[in-house]
PDB file of C-alpha atoms in Angstrom:
ATOM      1  CA  MET A   1      32.134 -10.778  37.194  1.00 42.00           C
ATOM      2  CA  THR A   2      33.929 -13.416  35.189  1.00 42.00           C
ATOM      3  CA  GLU A   3      33.034 -14.544  31.725  1.00 46.00           C
ATOM      4  CA  LYS A   4      30.318 -17.170  31.437  1.00 46.00           C
ATOM      5  CA  LYS A   5      29.378 -19.064  28.291  1.00 44.00           C
ATOM      6  CA  LEU A   6      26.099 -20.601  27.212  1.00 39.00           C
ATOM      7  CA  THR A   7      26.039 -24.375  27.301  1.00 42.00           C
ATOM      8  CA  ARG A   8      22.373 -24.974  26.413  1.00 42.00           C
ATOM      9  CA  ARG A   9      21.701 -24.803  22.682  1.00 39.00           C
ATOM     10  CA  GLN A  10      18.666 -26.348  21.093  1.00 34.00           C
ATOM     11  CA  VAL A  11      16.301 -25.813  18.205  1.00 32.00           C
ATOM     12  CA  LEU A  12      13.240 -23.849  19.353  1.00 36.00           C
ATOM     13  CA  LYS A  13      10.557 -21.728  17.813  1.00 32.00           C
ATOM     14  CA  VAL A  14      11.494 -18.105  18.432  1.00 32.00           C
ATOM     15  CA  ALA A  15       8.538 -15.922  19.316  1.00 35.00           C
ATOM     16  CA  GLY A  16       7.920 -13.087  16.882  1.00 34.00           C
ATOM     17  CA  ALA A  17      10.562 -14.041  14.306  1.00 33.00           C
ATOM     18  CA  THR A  18       9.673 -12.643  10.888  1.00 30.00           C
ATOM     19  CA  ALA A  19      11.255 -12.129   7.495  1.00 29.00           C
ATOM     20  CA  LEU A  20      13.507  -9.150   6.825  1.00 29.00           C
ATOM     21  CA  GLY A  21      11.501  -5.941   7.084  1.00 31.00           C
ATOM     22  CA  GLY A  22      11.978  -2.240   6.394  1.00 31.00           C
ATOM     23  CA  LEU A  23      13.158   0.651   8.563  1.00 34.00           C
ATOM     24  CA  ALA A  24      11.115   3.720   9.389  1.00 34.00           C
ATOM     25  CA  VAL A  25      11.656   6.492  11.923  1.00 36.00           C
ATOM     26  CA  SER A  26       9.177   8.879  13.552  1.00 35.00           C
ATOM     27  CA  ALA A  27       9.351  11.038  16.670  1.00 39.00           C
ATOM     28  CA  ILE A  28       6.997  11.138  19.657  1.00 38.00           C
ATOM     29  CA  GLY A  29       7.783  13.484  22.512  1.00 44.00           C
ATOM     30  CA  GLY A  30      11.246  14.101  21.072  1.00 47.00           C
ATOM     31  CA  ILE A  31      12.207  10.404  21.268  1.00 47.00           C
ATOM     32  CA  PRO A  32      12.506   8.491  17.974  1.00 50.00           C
ATOM     33  CA  ARG A  33      10.299   5.456  17.478  1.00 48.00           C
ATOM     34  CA  ILE A  34      11.925   2.975  15.144  1.00 47.00           C
ATOM     35  CA  ALA A  35      10.411   0.249  12.992  1.00 43.00           C
ATOM     36  CA  LEU A  36      13.085  -2.404  12.834  1.00 49.00           C
ATOM     37  CA  ALA A  37      14.750  -4.681  10.334  1.00 48.00           C
ATOM     38  CA  GLN A  38      14.045  -8.216  11.515  1.00 46.00           C
ATOM     39  CA  GLU A  39      15.890 -11.413  10.759  1.00 44.00           C
ATOM     40  CA  LYS A  40      14.404 -14.873  11.127  1.00 47.00           C
ATOM     41  CA  ALA A  41      16.174 -17.087  13.634  1.00 40.00           C
ATOM     42  CA  ALA A  42      15.537 -20.806  14.220  1.00 46.00           C
ATOM     43  CA  ILE A  43      17.850 -21.532  17.138  1.00 76.00           C
ATOM     44  CA  VAL A  44      18.713 -20.161  20.548  1.00 95.00           C
ATOM     45  CA  PRO A  45      21.513 -17.596  20.111  1.00 97.00           C
ATOM     46  CA  LYS A  46      24.911 -18.848  21.211  1.00 97.00           C
ATOM     47  CA  VAL A  47      26.336 -16.492  23.825  1.00 98.00           C
ATOM     48  CA  ASP A  48      29.973 -16.635  22.721  1.00 98.00           C
ATOM     49  CA  GLY A  49      30.845 -12.992  21.962  1.00 98.00           C
ATOM     50  CA  VAL A  50      30.354 -13.437  18.198  1.00 98.00           C
ATOM     51  CA  ILE A  51      27.162 -12.288  16.455  1.00 98.00           C
ATOM     52  CA  GLU A  52      26.491 -14.391  13.381  1.00 96.00           C
ATOM     53  CA  LYS A  53      24.209 -13.325  10.522  1.00 94.00           C
ATOM     54  CA  GLY A  54      20.680 -14.542  11.242  1.00 93.00           C
ATOM     55  CA  GLU A  55      21.545 -15.610  14.775  1.00 96.00           C
ATOM     56  CA  TYR A  56      18.988 -13.275  16.329  1.00 96.00           C
ATOM     57  CA  ALA A  57      15.298 -12.824  15.522  1.00 95.00           C
ATOM     58  CA  HIS A  58      15.428  -9.014  15.536  1.00 95.00           C
ATOM     59  CA  THR A  59      18.064  -6.455  14.568  1.00 95.00           C
ATOM     60  CA  LEU A  60      18.214  -2.695  15.018  1.00 95.00           C
ATOM     61  CA  HIS A  61      20.917  -0.358  13.680  1.00 96.00           C
ATOM     62  CA  ASN A  62      21.060   2.865  15.645  1.00 95.00           C
ATOM     63  CA  LYS A  63      22.325   5.563  13.287  1.00 95.00           C
ATOM     64  CA  ALA A  64      22.857   8.118  16.053  1.00 94.00           C
ATOM     65  CA  THR A  65      25.552   6.001  17.745  1.00 96.00           C
ATOM     66  CA  GLY A  66      26.547   3.561  14.990  1.00 97.00           C
ATOM     67  CA  MET A  67      25.648   0.704  17.369  1.00 97.00           C
ATOM     68  CA  ASP A  68      23.770  -2.494  16.521  1.00 98.00           C
ATOM     69  CA  LEU A  69      21.240  -4.131  18.843  1.00 98.00           C
ATOM     70  CA  HIS A  70      20.110  -7.737  18.296  1.00 97.00           C
ATOM     71  CA  TRP A  71      17.676  -9.790  20.383  1.00 97.00           C
ATOM     72  CA  SER A  72      15.642 -13.000  20.547  1.00 96.00           C
ATOM     73  CA  ILE A  73      12.960 -13.986  23.053  1.00 96.00           C
ATOM     74  CA  VAL A  74      12.885 -17.687  23.916  1.00 95.00           C
ATOM     75  CA  GLU A  75      10.491 -18.934  26.585  1.00 93.00           C
ATOM     76  CA  ASP A  76      11.212 -16.938  29.789  1.00 94.00           C
ATOM     77  CA  ARG A  77      14.512 -15.451  28.565  1.00 95.00           C
ATOM     78  CA  ILE A  78      15.754 -12.746  26.236  1.00 96.00           C
ATOM     79  CA  TYR A  79      19.109 -12.881  24.462  1.00 98.00           C
ATOM     80  CA  PHE A  80      20.812  -9.581  23.576  1.00 98.00           C
ATOM     81  CA  GLY A  81      23.723  -8.921  21.242  1.00 98.00           C
ATOM     82  CA  LEU A  82      25.351  -5.459  21.187  1.00 98.00           C
ATOM     83  CA  HIS A  83      28.041  -4.116  18.889  1.00 98.00           C
ATOM     84  CA  SER A  84      29.680  -0.690  19.028  1.00 98.00           C
ATOM     85  CA  PRO A  85      32.406   0.918  16.905  1.00 97.00           C
ATOM     86  CA  GLY A  86      34.259   1.757  20.125  1.00 96.00           C
ATOM     87  CA  LYS A  87      37.101  -0.015  21.918  1.00 95.00           C
ATOM     88  CA  GLY A  88      35.823   0.284  25.492  1.00 95.00           C
ATOM     89  CA  TRP A  89      32.584  -0.282  27.384  1.00 95.00           C
ATOM     90  CA  LEU A  90      29.180  -0.501  25.742  1.00 96.00           C
ATOM     91  CA  SER A  91      25.744  -0.642  27.309  1.00 94.00           C
ATOM     92  CA  LEU A  92      22.035  -1.242  26.881  1.00 95.00           C
ATOM     93  CA  GLY A  93      19.706   0.708  29.140  1.00 90.00           C
ATOM     94  CA  LEU A  94      16.054  -0.056  29.893  1.00 88.00           C
ATOM     95  CA  SER A  95      13.779   2.614  31.324  1.00 79.00           C
ATOM     96  CA  PRO A  96      10.066   2.956  32.058  1.00 60.00           C
ATOM     97  CA  LYS A  97      10.244   6.702  31.473  1.00 55.00           C
ATOM     98  CA  GLU A  98      10.100   8.642  28.199  1.00 52.00           C
ATOM     99  CA  GLY A  99      11.526  11.919  29.517  1.00 47.00           C
ATOM    100  CA  LYS A 100      14.160  13.987  27.745  1.00 47.00           C
ATOM    101  CA  ASP A 101      16.538  12.460  25.230  1.00 48.00           C
ATOM    102  CA  THR A 102      19.446  12.690  27.720  1.00 47.00           C
ATOM    103  CA  ASP A 103      17.468  11.517  30.749  1.00 63.00           C
ATOM    104  CA  MET A 104      18.420   8.081  32.132  1.00 63.00           C
ATOM    105  CA  GLU A 105      16.768   8.450  35.550  1.00 61.00           C
ATOM    106  CA  ASP A 106      15.377   5.155  36.912  1.00 61.00           C
ATOM    107  CA  ALA A 107      16.993   3.176  34.093  1.00 78.00           C
ATOM    108  CA  GLU A 108      18.727  -0.187  34.372  1.00 85.00           C
ATOM    109  CA  LEU A 109      22.047  -0.258  32.484  1.00 87.00           C
ATOM    110  CA  THR A 110      23.775  -3.494  31.481  1.00 92.00           C
ATOM    111  CA  MET A 111      27.387  -2.554  30.751  1.00 91.00           C
ATOM    112  CA  GLY A 112      30.308  -4.622  29.537  1.00 96.00           C
ATOM    113  CA  TYR A 113      33.835  -4.399  28.173  1.00 96.00           C
ATOM    114  CA  VAL A 114      36.580  -6.736  26.985  1.00 97.00           C
ATOM    115  CA  LYS A 115      40.136  -6.447  28.307  1.00 96.00           C
ATOM    116  CA  ASP A 116      43.020  -8.862  27.707  1.00 95.00           C
ATOM    117  CA  GLY A 117      40.605 -11.397  26.255  1.00 94.00           C
ATOM    118  CA  LYS A 118      38.326 -11.380  29.319  1.00 97.00           C
ATOM    119  CA  THR A 119      34.761 -10.045  29.380  1.00 97.00           C
ATOM    120  CA  TYR A 120      33.502  -7.970  32.304  1.00 96.00           C
ATOM    121  CA  LEU A 121      29.811  -7.204  32.906  1.00 94.00           C
ATOM    122  CA  GLU A 122      28.047  -4.954  35.398  1.00 91.00           C
ATOM    123  CA  VAL A 123      24.392  -4.025  35.905  1.00 89.00           C
ATOM    124  CA  ASP A 124      23.853  -0.436  37.071  1.00 83.00           C
ATOM    125  CA  PHE A 125      20.885   1.593  38.258  1.00 73.00           C
ATOM    126  CA  ALA A 126      20.466   5.324  37.570  1.00 64.00           C
ATOM    127  CA  PRO A 127      18.887   7.058  40.587  1.00 49.00           C
ATOM    128  CA  THR A 128      19.273  10.486  38.921  1.00 51.00           C
ATOM    129  CA  PRO A 129      19.169  11.763  35.307  1.00 53.00           C
ATOM    130  CA  ASP A 130      22.968  11.908  35.009  1.00 59.00           C
ATOM    131  CA  ALA A 131      24.490   9.323  37.388  1.00 51.00           C
ATOM    132  CA  HIS A 132      24.417   5.557  37.871  1.00 49.00           C
ATOM    133  CA  GLN A 133      25.761   3.000  40.334  1.00 48.00           C
ATOM    134  CA  ALA A 134      26.239  -0.754  40.398  1.00 59.00           C
ATOM    135  CA  VAL A 135      23.289  -2.907  41.495  1.00 60.00           C
ATOM    136  CA  LYS A 136      24.363  -4.898  44.556  1.00 58.00           C
ATOM    137  CA  SER A 137      22.992  -8.233  43.361  1.00 53.00           C
ATOM    138  CA  VAL A 138      21.708  -9.523  40.025  1.00 55.00           C
ATOM    139  CA  LYS A 139      22.108 -13.189  40.936  1.00 57.00           C
ATOM    140  CA  GLY A 140      19.848 -15.279  38.746  1.00 61.00           C
ATOM    141  CA  ASP A 141      18.882 -12.376  36.437  1.00 85.00           C
ATOM    142  CA  ILE A 142      21.914 -12.573  34.122  1.00 89.00           C
ATOM    143  CA  ILE A 143      22.280 -16.184  32.982  1.00 94.00           C
ATOM    144  CA  SER A 144      25.353 -15.911  30.763  1.00 96.00           C
ATOM    145  CA  PHE A 145      27.489 -13.362  28.925  1.00 96.00           C
ATOM    146  CA  ALA A 146      30.507 -13.140  26.623  1.00 98.00           C
ATOM    147  CA  GLY A 147      32.287 -10.526  24.530  1.00 98.00           C
ATOM    148  CA  SER A 148      34.980  -9.862  21.959  1.00 98.00           C
ATOM    149  CA  LYS A 149      36.935  -6.949  20.533  1.00 97.00           C
ATOM    150  CA  ASP A 150      38.543  -6.437  17.115  1.00 96.00           C
ATOM    151  CA  ALA A 151      39.371  -3.707  14.602  1.00 96.00           C
ATOM    152  CA  GLN A 152      35.662  -3.119  13.905  1.00 96.00           C
ATOM    153  CA  GLY A 153      34.736  -2.497  17.537  1.00 97.00           C
ATOM    154  CA  THR A 154      33.376  -4.310  20.590  1.00 98.00           C
ATOM    155  CA  THR A 155      30.698  -7.009  20.899  1.00 98.00           C
ATOM    156  CA  LEU A 156      28.765  -7.985  24.023  1.00 98.00           C
ATOM    157  CA  GLU A 157      26.214 -10.798  24.250  1.00 98.00           C
ATOM    158  CA  PHE A 158      24.170 -11.686  27.305  1.00 97.00           C
ATOM    159  CA  GLU A 159      21.214 -13.833  28.299  1.00 97.00           C
ATOM    160  CA  ARG A 160      18.817 -12.651  31.000  1.00 94.00           C
ATOM    161  CA  LEU A 161      15.382 -13.395  32.414  1.00 94.00           C
ATOM    162  CA  LEU A 162      12.424 -11.516  30.965  1.00 94.00           C
ATOM    163  CA  VAL A 163      11.074 -10.973  34.480  1.00 91.00           C
ATOM    164  CA  THR A 164      13.991 -10.117  36.732  1.00 85.00           C
ATOM    165  CA  LYS A 165      14.242 -10.513  40.498  1.00 78.00           C
ATOM    166  CA  GLY A 166      16.600  -7.649  41.370  1.00 70.00           C
ATOM    167  CA  GLU A 167      15.330  -4.591  43.218  1.00 68.00           C
ATOM    168  CA  HIS A 168      16.464  -2.108  40.554  1.00 68.00           C
ATOM    169  CA  THR A 169      16.321  -4.286  37.431  1.00 78.00           C
ATOM    170  CA  LYS A 170      13.612  -3.851  34.812  1.00 82.00           C
ATOM    171  CA  PRO A 171      11.365  -6.605  33.452  1.00 88.00           C
ATOM    172  CA  ILE A 172      11.007  -6.891  29.685  1.00 90.00           C
ATOM    173  CA  VAL A 173       7.282  -6.273  29.196  1.00 87.00           C
ATOM    174  CA  LYS A 174       4.917  -6.414  26.244  1.00 89.00           C
ATOM    175  CA  GLY A 175       4.377  -2.968  24.782  1.00 89.00           C
ATOM    176  CA  VAL A 176       6.679  -0.034  24.118  1.00 89.00           C
ATOM    177  CA  MET A 177       9.707   0.404  26.377  1.00 89.00           C
ATOM    178  CA  THR A 178      12.361   3.122  26.405  1.00 89.00           C
ATOM    179  CA  ALA A 179      15.855   1.882  25.575  1.00 92.00           C
ATOM    180  CA  LEU A 180      19.254   3.565  25.689  1.00 91.00           C
ATOM    181  CA  LEU A 181      22.460   2.680  23.835  1.00 95.00           C
ATOM    182  CA  ALA A 182      25.875   4.106  24.705  1.00 94.00           C
ATOM    183  CA  TYR A 183      29.596   3.368  24.466  1.00 97.00           C
ATOM    184  CA  ALA A 184      33.027   4.773  25.265  1.00 94.00           C
ATOM    185  CA  ASP A 185      36.628   3.980  24.362  1.00 93.00           C
ATOM    186  CA  LYS A 186      37.904   2.988  27.812  1.00 92.00           C
ATOM    187  CA  ASP A 187      37.915  -0.457  29.404  1.00 93.00           C
ATOM    188  CA  ASP A 188      36.116   0.402  32.644  1.00 87.00           C
ATOM    189  CA  PHE A 189      32.655   1.180  34.007  1.00 81.00           C
ATOM    190  CA  THR A 190      33.315   4.800  34.973  1.00 80.00           C
ATOM    191  CA  THR A 191      34.611   6.699  31.918  1.00 75.00           C
ATOM    192  CA  TYR A 192      32.039   9.148  30.559  1.00 69.00           C
ATOM    193  CA  HIS A 193      30.932   8.697  26.953  1.00 67.00           C
ATOM    194  CA  ASP A 194      31.007  11.455  24.332  1.00 71.00           C
ATOM    195  CA  PRO A 195      27.599  13.129  23.770  1.00 77.00           C
ATOM    196  CA  GLN A 196      27.340  11.609  20.283  1.00 79.00           C
ATOM    197  CA  HIS A 197      27.949   8.117  21.675  1.00 92.00           C
ATOM    198  CA  ARG A 198      24.545   7.792  23.351  1.00 89.00           C
ATOM    199  CA  ASN A 199      20.955   7.639  22.138  1.00 91.00           C
ATOM    200  CA  LYS A 200      17.515   7.049  23.616  1.00 88.00           C
ATOM    201  CA  PHE A 201      14.610   5.534  21.665  1.00 90.00           C
ATOM    202  CA  GLN A 202      11.471   3.435  22.042  1.00 90.00           C
ATOM    203  CA  VAL A 203      11.006  -0.197  21.068  1.00 92.00           C
ATOM    204  CA  ASN A 204       8.588  -3.089  21.559  1.00 93.00           C
ATOM    205  CA  PHE A 205      10.782  -6.147  22.095  1.00 94.00           C
ATOM    206  CA  PHE A 206       7.842  -8.517  21.594  1.00 93.00           C
ATOM    207  CA  ALA A 207       6.472  -6.884  18.439  1.00 86.00           C
ATOM    208  CA  PRO A 208       9.092  -4.463  17.106  1.00 81.00           C
ATOM    209  CA  GLY A 209       7.048  -3.497  14.051  1.00 68.00           C
ATOM    210  CA  GLU A 210       4.029  -2.363  16.085  1.00 56.00           C
ATOM    211  CA  GLY A 211       4.104   1.213  17.280  1.00 41.00           C
ATOM    212  CA  SER A 212       7.878   1.212  17.769  1.00 43.00           C
TER     213      SER A 212
END
């Protein structure tokens, strides 16, 4: 895939945007549930590979991996911003299963990396707990994406539909979902990450402070 940039930017009311909140962690079935810090956002995030302060409605810092996850829901779309301390690929996984902490079976993985100033993105599906493969077609599901890399790590932003059309892609639904964050230090989609560079947790993207 080649890099695509968002051209539509307008002032809209962002669903669920609230003032900055606290952070609490509990565990259910071995998977941490996280109450998130939230930042108020008044505009559609600009998918340009740079995450500005207050650009997204919600922000999560994952201590296990050192990664940051940002998102905003606007109408029928969700905008994600990822940042990792690594220099290679980074990914966000979405799974309907709680399972073991290392289990990614049946998950959708959106992966990206930046090489020579160009951003590459791939959507994978995990048919087993420890392997994944590229989804043949995600046409129309991923609207735009962009990334950047500097001394602090790698950033990936992408815009996708809440309700996807692909066979192995996962819709963003109201209620608690299982999410996975991971990264590596190689610019490809195949290098395995270190065990400490992955984490699985639960989050409600529509109401992150409720039961998450």
